[in-house]
Amino acid sequence: MWDWFVGLSPTMQTLLATLFTWGMTAAGASLVFTAKRVNQKVMDGMLAFAGGVMIAASFWSLLQPAIDMAEDGPVPSWIPAAVGFMLGGLFLWGVDKLLPHLHPALDQTGSESGKRGAEGIRPESYRRSTLLVLAITLHNIPEGFAVGVAFGMVAQTGDMSQLIGAVTLAIGMGLQNFPEGTSVSMPLRREGMSRGKAFWYGQLSGFVEPVSALLGLWLVSFVQPLLPYALAFAAGAMIFVTAEEVIPGSQENGNRDLAAIWLMIGFTVMMILDVALG
């Protein structure tokens, strides 16, 4: 199976990897068929775990390779990492201000009503289901882009150890996509939406990952000098999402200690995957 995967084109490798991450979003959304609700502590723990995975992946899978690749470049190796990292965060900050969305964590207890807590331009003009899907879509843009850039790095260098690292990154992104699918489908089901429709909206948010991954792959394939900046850009975008939404969402229901422990577990799992396999 591995030999078959190695023989594929970078585009097919990227597509298959992000179809897996999309599938994990769908798997999380499918809980709507088996449960009426997810225990709040379980949900907060899953969100915190996702945050830990994203933080670890941002360094070991993205920032560290960006610094390593820039060592022989025309500027100090920290410049591409620093510039790309900040640009990634600023880009997601801008998208966060423009894209109408509703933080999924606000709806876990069912206590929120209307569109209180919605952000972006004219969120009141959109249906609740649309705002929830757009929120997770916002999360998935940098995740898919990161996977695509990682496979683009393999295409540029031909280093098989980096291919293992790219696959490891996709596995990590898949693990943290599971609670994101759940965080869309379960609130919609509680509001009376059918199970099938709630699942549809939950998995739909993962569709952006293959698209943004292919964008990242093609970008660095055509403009190789941008690769260290692109890796750091993806890291900055992921850290912004983690700090702005994932970590606060995991703690706002009072389970702060639990969330902190699961964030550390997620970080440790992704660190082990990256260091041991990549």
Short mmCIF file of C-alpha atoms in Angstrom, two decimals:
data_model
loop_
_atom_site.label_atom_id
_atom_site.label_comp_id
_atom_site.label_asym_id
_atom_site.label_seq_id
_atom_site.Cartn_x
_atom_site.Cartn_y
_atom_site.Cartn_z
CA MET A 1 0.00 0.00 0.00
CA TRP A 2 2.81 2.42 0.92
CA ASP A 3 4.72 1.69 -2.29
CA TRP A 4 1.55 2.33 -4.25
CA PHE A 5 1.04 5.68 -2.48
CA VAL A 6 4.66 6.72 -3.03
CA GLY A 7 4.27 6.08 -6.76
CA LEU A 8 1.35 8.48 -7.10
CA SER A 9 1.71 12.04 -8.33
CA PRO A 10 1.91 14.80 -5.67
CA THR A 11 -1.55 15.96 -6.71
CA MET A 12 -3.08 12.52 -6.11
CA GLN A 13 -1.21 12.12 -2.83
CA THR A 14 -2.51 15.47 -1.63
CA LEU A 15 -6.04 14.70 -2.76
CA LEU A 16 -6.12 11.31 -1.02
CA ALA A 17 -4.65 12.75 2.17
CA THR A 18 -7.26 15.50 2.37
CA LEU A 19 -10.09 13.15 1.43
CA PHE A 20 -9.08 11.33 4.61
CA THR A 21 -9.26 14.55 6.64
CA TRP A 22 -12.64 15.32 5.09
CA GLY A 23 -13.76 11.80 5.93
CA MET A 24 -12.83 12.33 9.57
CA THR A 25 -15.00 15.45 9.62
CA ALA A 26 -17.84 13.31 8.27
CA ALA A 27 -17.13 10.64 10.89
CA GLY A 28 -17.49 13.23 13.63
CA ALA A 29 -20.70 14.51 12.10
CA SER A 30 -22.06 10.93 11.93
CA LEU A 31 -22.39 10.83 15.73
CA VAL A 32 -25.68 12.58 15.12
CA PHE A 33 -27.08 9.18 14.04
CA THR A 34 -26.10 7.41 17.27
CA ALA A 35 -26.54 9.97 20.05
CA LYS A 36 -28.94 12.72 20.99
CA ARG A 37 -26.16 14.83 22.42
CA VAL A 38 -22.48 14.61 23.31
CA ASN A 39 -21.46 15.07 26.93
CA GLN A 40 -20.10 18.60 27.39
CA LYS A 41 -16.90 17.40 29.03
CA VAL A 42 -16.29 15.02 26.15
CA MET A 43 -16.82 17.80 23.62
CA ASP A 44 -14.55 20.22 25.48
CA GLY A 45 -11.88 17.54 25.75
CA MET A 46 -12.08 16.78 22.03
CA LEU A 47 -11.81 20.45 21.12
CA ALA A 48 -8.82 20.90 23.40
CA PHE A 49 -7.20 17.78 21.94
CA ALA A 50 -7.68 19.31 18.49
CA GLY A 51 -5.98 22.49 19.68
CA GLY A 52 -2.99 20.56 20.97
CA VAL A 53 -2.64 18.72 17.67
CA MET A 54 -2.73 21.99 15.74
CA ILE A 55 -0.11 23.65 17.94
CA ALA A 56 2.30 20.72 17.65
CA ALA A 57 1.75 20.37 13.91
CA SER A 58 2.38 24.09 13.45
CA PHE A 59 5.90 23.74 14.79
CA TRP A 60 7.16 20.26 13.90
CA SER A 61 5.42 19.91 10.53
CA LEU A 62 5.56 23.52 9.33
CA LEU A 63 7.75 26.05 11.17
CA GLN A 64 10.77 23.82 11.76
CA PRO A 65 10.89 22.65 8.11
CA ALA A 66 10.50 26.29 7.01
CA ILE A 67 13.53 27.31 9.09
CA ASP A 68 15.56 24.34 7.87
CA MET A 69 14.77 25.06 4.22
CA ALA A 70 15.72 28.73 4.57
CA GLU A 71 19.17 28.05 6.07
CA ASP A 72 20.92 28.16 2.69
CA GLY A 73 18.84 31.07 1.40
CA PRO A 74 19.82 34.70 0.76
CA VAL A 75 18.35 35.94 4.06
CA PRO A 76 18.68 34.74 7.67
CA SER A 77 16.66 31.55 8.18
CA TRP A 78 14.37 33.13 10.76
CA ILE A 79 13.06 35.79 8.37
CA PRO A 80 10.89 33.55 6.13
CA ALA A 81 9.52 31.81 9.24
CA ALA A 82 8.73 35.06 11.05
CA VAL A 83 7.28 36.86 8.01
CA GLY A 84 5.22 33.89 6.83
CA PHE A 85 3.96 33.14 10.35
CA MET A 86 2.70 36.67 10.96
CA LEU A 87 1.16 36.92 7.49
CA GLY A 88 -0.74 33.68 8.11
CA GLY A 89 -2.16 35.00 11.35
CA LEU A 90 -3.07 38.37 9.82
CA PHE A 91 -4.74 36.66 6.86
CA LEU A 92 -6.96 34.56 9.15
CA TRP A 93 -7.70 37.63 11.27
CA GLY A 94 -8.97 39.38 8.15
CA VAL A 95 -11.03 36.38 7.06
CA ASP A 96 -12.45 36.10 10.57
CA LYS A 97 -13.63 39.71 10.40
CA LEU A 98 -15.18 39.33 6.96
CA LEU A 99 -16.63 35.81 6.81
CA PRO A 100 -20.01 35.52 8.59
CA HIS A 101 -19.79 32.65 11.09
CA LEU A 102 -20.97 31.45 14.49
CA HIS A 103 -18.52 29.94 16.95
CA PRO A 104 -19.67 26.32 17.32
CA ALA A 105 -18.61 26.12 20.96
CA LEU A 106 -21.25 28.72 21.85
CA ASP A 107 -23.92 26.17 21.07
CA GLN A 108 -22.80 23.03 22.85
CA THR A 109 -25.13 23.42 25.82
CA GLY A 110 -28.06 24.56 23.74
CA SER A 111 -28.30 27.71 25.87
CA GLU A 112 -27.53 30.16 23.11
CA SER A 113 -30.41 31.54 21.10
CA GLY A 114 -30.63 33.47 17.88
CA LYS A 115 -27.28 34.50 16.43
CA ARG A 116 -25.70 36.02 19.54
CA GLY A 117 -21.95 35.61 19.26
CA ALA A 118 -21.98 35.59 15.46
CA GLU A 119 -19.14 37.42 13.74
CA GLY A 120 -18.30 38.75 10.30
CA ILE A 121 -20.16 41.00 7.89
CA ARG A 122 -23.93 40.99 8.38
CA PRO A 123 -24.22 37.58 10.10
CA GLU A 124 -27.90 38.28 10.80
CA SER A 125 -28.54 37.83 7.07
CA TYR A 126 -27.60 34.13 7.20
CA ARG A 127 -29.30 31.05 8.57
CA ARG A 128 -27.86 29.49 11.72
CA SER A 129 -26.83 26.31 9.90
CA THR A 130 -24.92 28.36 7.33
CA LEU A 131 -23.07 30.27 10.05
CA LEU A 132 -22.01 27.05 11.79
CA VAL A 133 -20.74 25.49 8.56
CA LEU A 134 -18.83 28.67 7.70
CA ALA A 135 -17.19 28.62 11.15
CA ILE A 136 -15.71 25.15 10.67
CA THR A 137 -14.87 26.02 7.06
CA LEU A 138 -12.77 28.87 8.46
CA HIS A 139 -10.92 26.31 10.62
CA ASN A 140 -10.33 23.98 7.70
CA ILE A 141 -8.83 26.48 5.25
CA PRO A 142 -5.39 26.65 6.95
CA GLU A 143 -5.46 22.94 7.76
CA GLY A 144 -5.96 21.93 4.15
CA PHE A 145 -3.44 24.52 2.96
CA ALA A 146 -0.87 23.15 5.41
CA VAL A 147 -1.28 19.61 4.13
CA GLY A 148 -0.96 20.78 0.51
CA VAL A 149 2.18 22.78 1.23
CA ALA A 150 3.69 19.79 3.06
CA PHE A 151 3.17 17.58 0.02
CA GLY A 152 4.49 20.39 -2.17
CA MET A 153 7.68 20.36 -0.11
CA VAL A 154 8.05 16.64 -0.87
CA ALA A 155 7.53 17.29 -4.58
CA GLN A 156 10.27 19.92 -4.54
CA THR A 157 12.85 17.96 -2.55
CA GLY A 158 12.04 14.32 -3.34
CA ASP A 159 12.84 13.47 0.31
CA MET A 160 10.89 10.38 1.40
CA SER A 161 11.25 11.25 5.09
CA GLN A 162 9.37 14.46 4.32
CA LEU A 163 6.66 12.40 2.62
CA ILE A 164 6.20 10.51 5.88
CA GLY A 165 5.99 13.87 7.63
CA ALA A 166 3.32 15.09 5.20
CA VAL A 167 1.28 11.94 5.75
CA THR A 168 1.70 12.33 9.51
CA LEU A 169 0.42 15.89 9.27
CA ALA A 170 -2.65 14.68 7.37
CA ILE A 171 -3.28 12.05 10.07
CA GLY A 172 -3.02 14.73 12.76
CA MET A 173 -5.41 17.02 10.91
CA GLY A 174 -7.83 14.13 10.51
CA LEU A 175 -7.77 13.39 14.24
CA GLN A 176 -8.65 16.95 15.14
CA ASN A 177 -11.33 17.19 12.43
CA PHE A 178 -13.48 14.61 14.21
CA PRO A 179 -14.77 16.97 16.94
CA GLU A 180 -15.26 19.74 14.41
CA GLY A 181 -17.80 17.68 12.48
CA THR A 182 -19.57 16.86 15.74
CA SER A 183 -19.63 20.50 16.83
CA VAL A 184 -21.72 21.37 13.78
CA SER A 185 -24.08 18.41 13.48
CA MET A 186 -25.08 18.00 17.14
CA PRO A 187 -26.27 21.60 17.75
CA LEU A 188 -28.28 21.48 14.52
CA ARG A 189 -29.91 18.21 15.56
CA ARG A 190 -30.85 19.68 18.95
CA GLU A 191 -32.63 22.50 17.16
CA GLY A 192 -34.90 20.03 15.39
CA MET A 193 -33.09 19.48 12.11
CA SER A 194 -33.32 15.93 10.75
CA ARG A 195 -30.38 13.60 11.41
CA GLY A 196 -29.60 13.34 7.72
CA LYS A 197 -29.60 17.08 7.19
CA ALA A 198 -27.53 17.74 10.34
CA PHE A 199 -24.97 15.19 9.14
CA TRP A 200 -24.91 16.79 5.68
CA TYR A 201 -24.07 20.21 7.08
CA GLY A 202 -21.50 18.74 9.47
CA GLN A 203 -19.51 16.96 6.77
CA LEU A 204 -19.93 19.78 4.26
CA SER A 205 -17.57 21.98 6.27
CA GLY A 206 -14.70 19.61 5.46
CA PHE A 207 -15.03 20.04 1.70
CA VAL A 208 -12.74 23.08 1.72
CA GLU A 209 -9.74 21.01 2.85
CA PRO A 210 -9.08 19.22 -0.49
CA VAL A 211 -9.60 22.53 -2.31
CA SER A 212 -7.24 24.57 -0.12
CA ALA A 213 -4.72 21.71 -0.08
CA LEU A 214 -4.50 21.61 -3.87
CA LEU A 215 -4.14 25.39 -3.86
CA GLY A 216 -1.20 25.14 -1.45
CA LEU A 217 0.42 22.34 -3.46
CA TRP A 218 0.19 24.15 -6.78
CA LEU A 219 1.36 27.44 -5.27
CA VAL A 220 4.66 26.07 -3.98
CA SER A 221 5.10 23.85 -7.04
CA PHE A 222 5.16 26.87 -9.34
CA VAL A 223 7.00 29.27 -7.04
CA GLN A 224 9.62 27.22 -5.17
CA PRO A 225 11.28 30.17 -3.32
CA LEU A 226 7.94 30.73 -1.58
CA LEU A 227 8.00 27.32 0.10
CA PRO A 228 9.49 28.39 3.48
CA TYR A 229 7.12 31.35 3.60
CA ALA A 230 4.15 29.14 2.68
CA LEU A 231 4.98 26.61 5.41
CA ALA A 232 5.23 29.38 8.01
CA PHE A 233 2.08 31.05 6.64
CA ALA A 234 0.10 27.85 7.22
CA ALA A 235 1.53 27.59 10.74
CA GLY A 236 0.53 31.15 11.57
CA ALA A 237 -2.98 30.64 10.27
CA MET A 238 -3.40 27.48 12.32
CA ILE A 239 -2.11 29.10 15.50
CA PHE A 240 -4.52 32.02 15.02
CA VAL A 241 -7.49 29.65 14.71
CA THR A 242 -6.32 27.66 17.73
CA ALA A 243 -5.84 30.71 19.94
CA GLU A 244 -8.90 32.61 18.76
CA GLU A 245 -11.50 29.84 18.67
CA VAL A 246 -10.43 26.32 19.59
CA ILE A 247 -8.85 26.90 23.01
CA PRO A 248 -11.43 29.47 24.22
CA GLY A 249 -14.23 27.23 22.98
CA SER A 250 -12.90 24.28 24.95
CA GLN A 251 -12.78 26.29 28.19
CA GLU A 252 -15.82 28.54 28.15
CA ASN A 253 -18.11 25.94 29.75
CA GLY A 254 -15.98 25.78 32.90
CA ASN A 255 -13.96 22.66 32.11
CA ARG A 256 -10.65 24.53 32.08
CA ASP A 257 -8.47 21.94 33.81
CA LEU A 258 -9.89 19.15 31.68
CA ALA A 259 -9.32 21.20 28.53
CA ALA A 260 -5.73 21.99 29.54
CA ILE A 261 -4.94 18.31 30.09
CA TRP A 262 -6.46 17.25 26.76
CA LEU A 263 -4.65 20.04 24.94
CA MET A 264 -1.40 18.64 26.32
CA ILE A 265 -2.42 15.12 25.30
CA GLY A 266 -3.19 16.30 21.77
CA PHE A 267 0.14 18.14 21.61
CA THR A 268 2.00 15.06 22.84
CA VAL A 269 0.28 12.70 20.38
CA MET A 270 1.08 14.93 17.41
CA MET A 271 4.63 15.50 18.64
CA ILE A 272 5.21 11.76 18.87
CA LEU A 273 3.73 11.16 15.42
CA ASP A 274 5.86 13.90 13.90
CA VAL A 275 9.14 13.09 15.60
CA ALA A 276 8.85 9.30 15.53
CA LEU A 277 7.50 8.99 11.98
CA GLY A 278 8.58 12.20 10.22
#
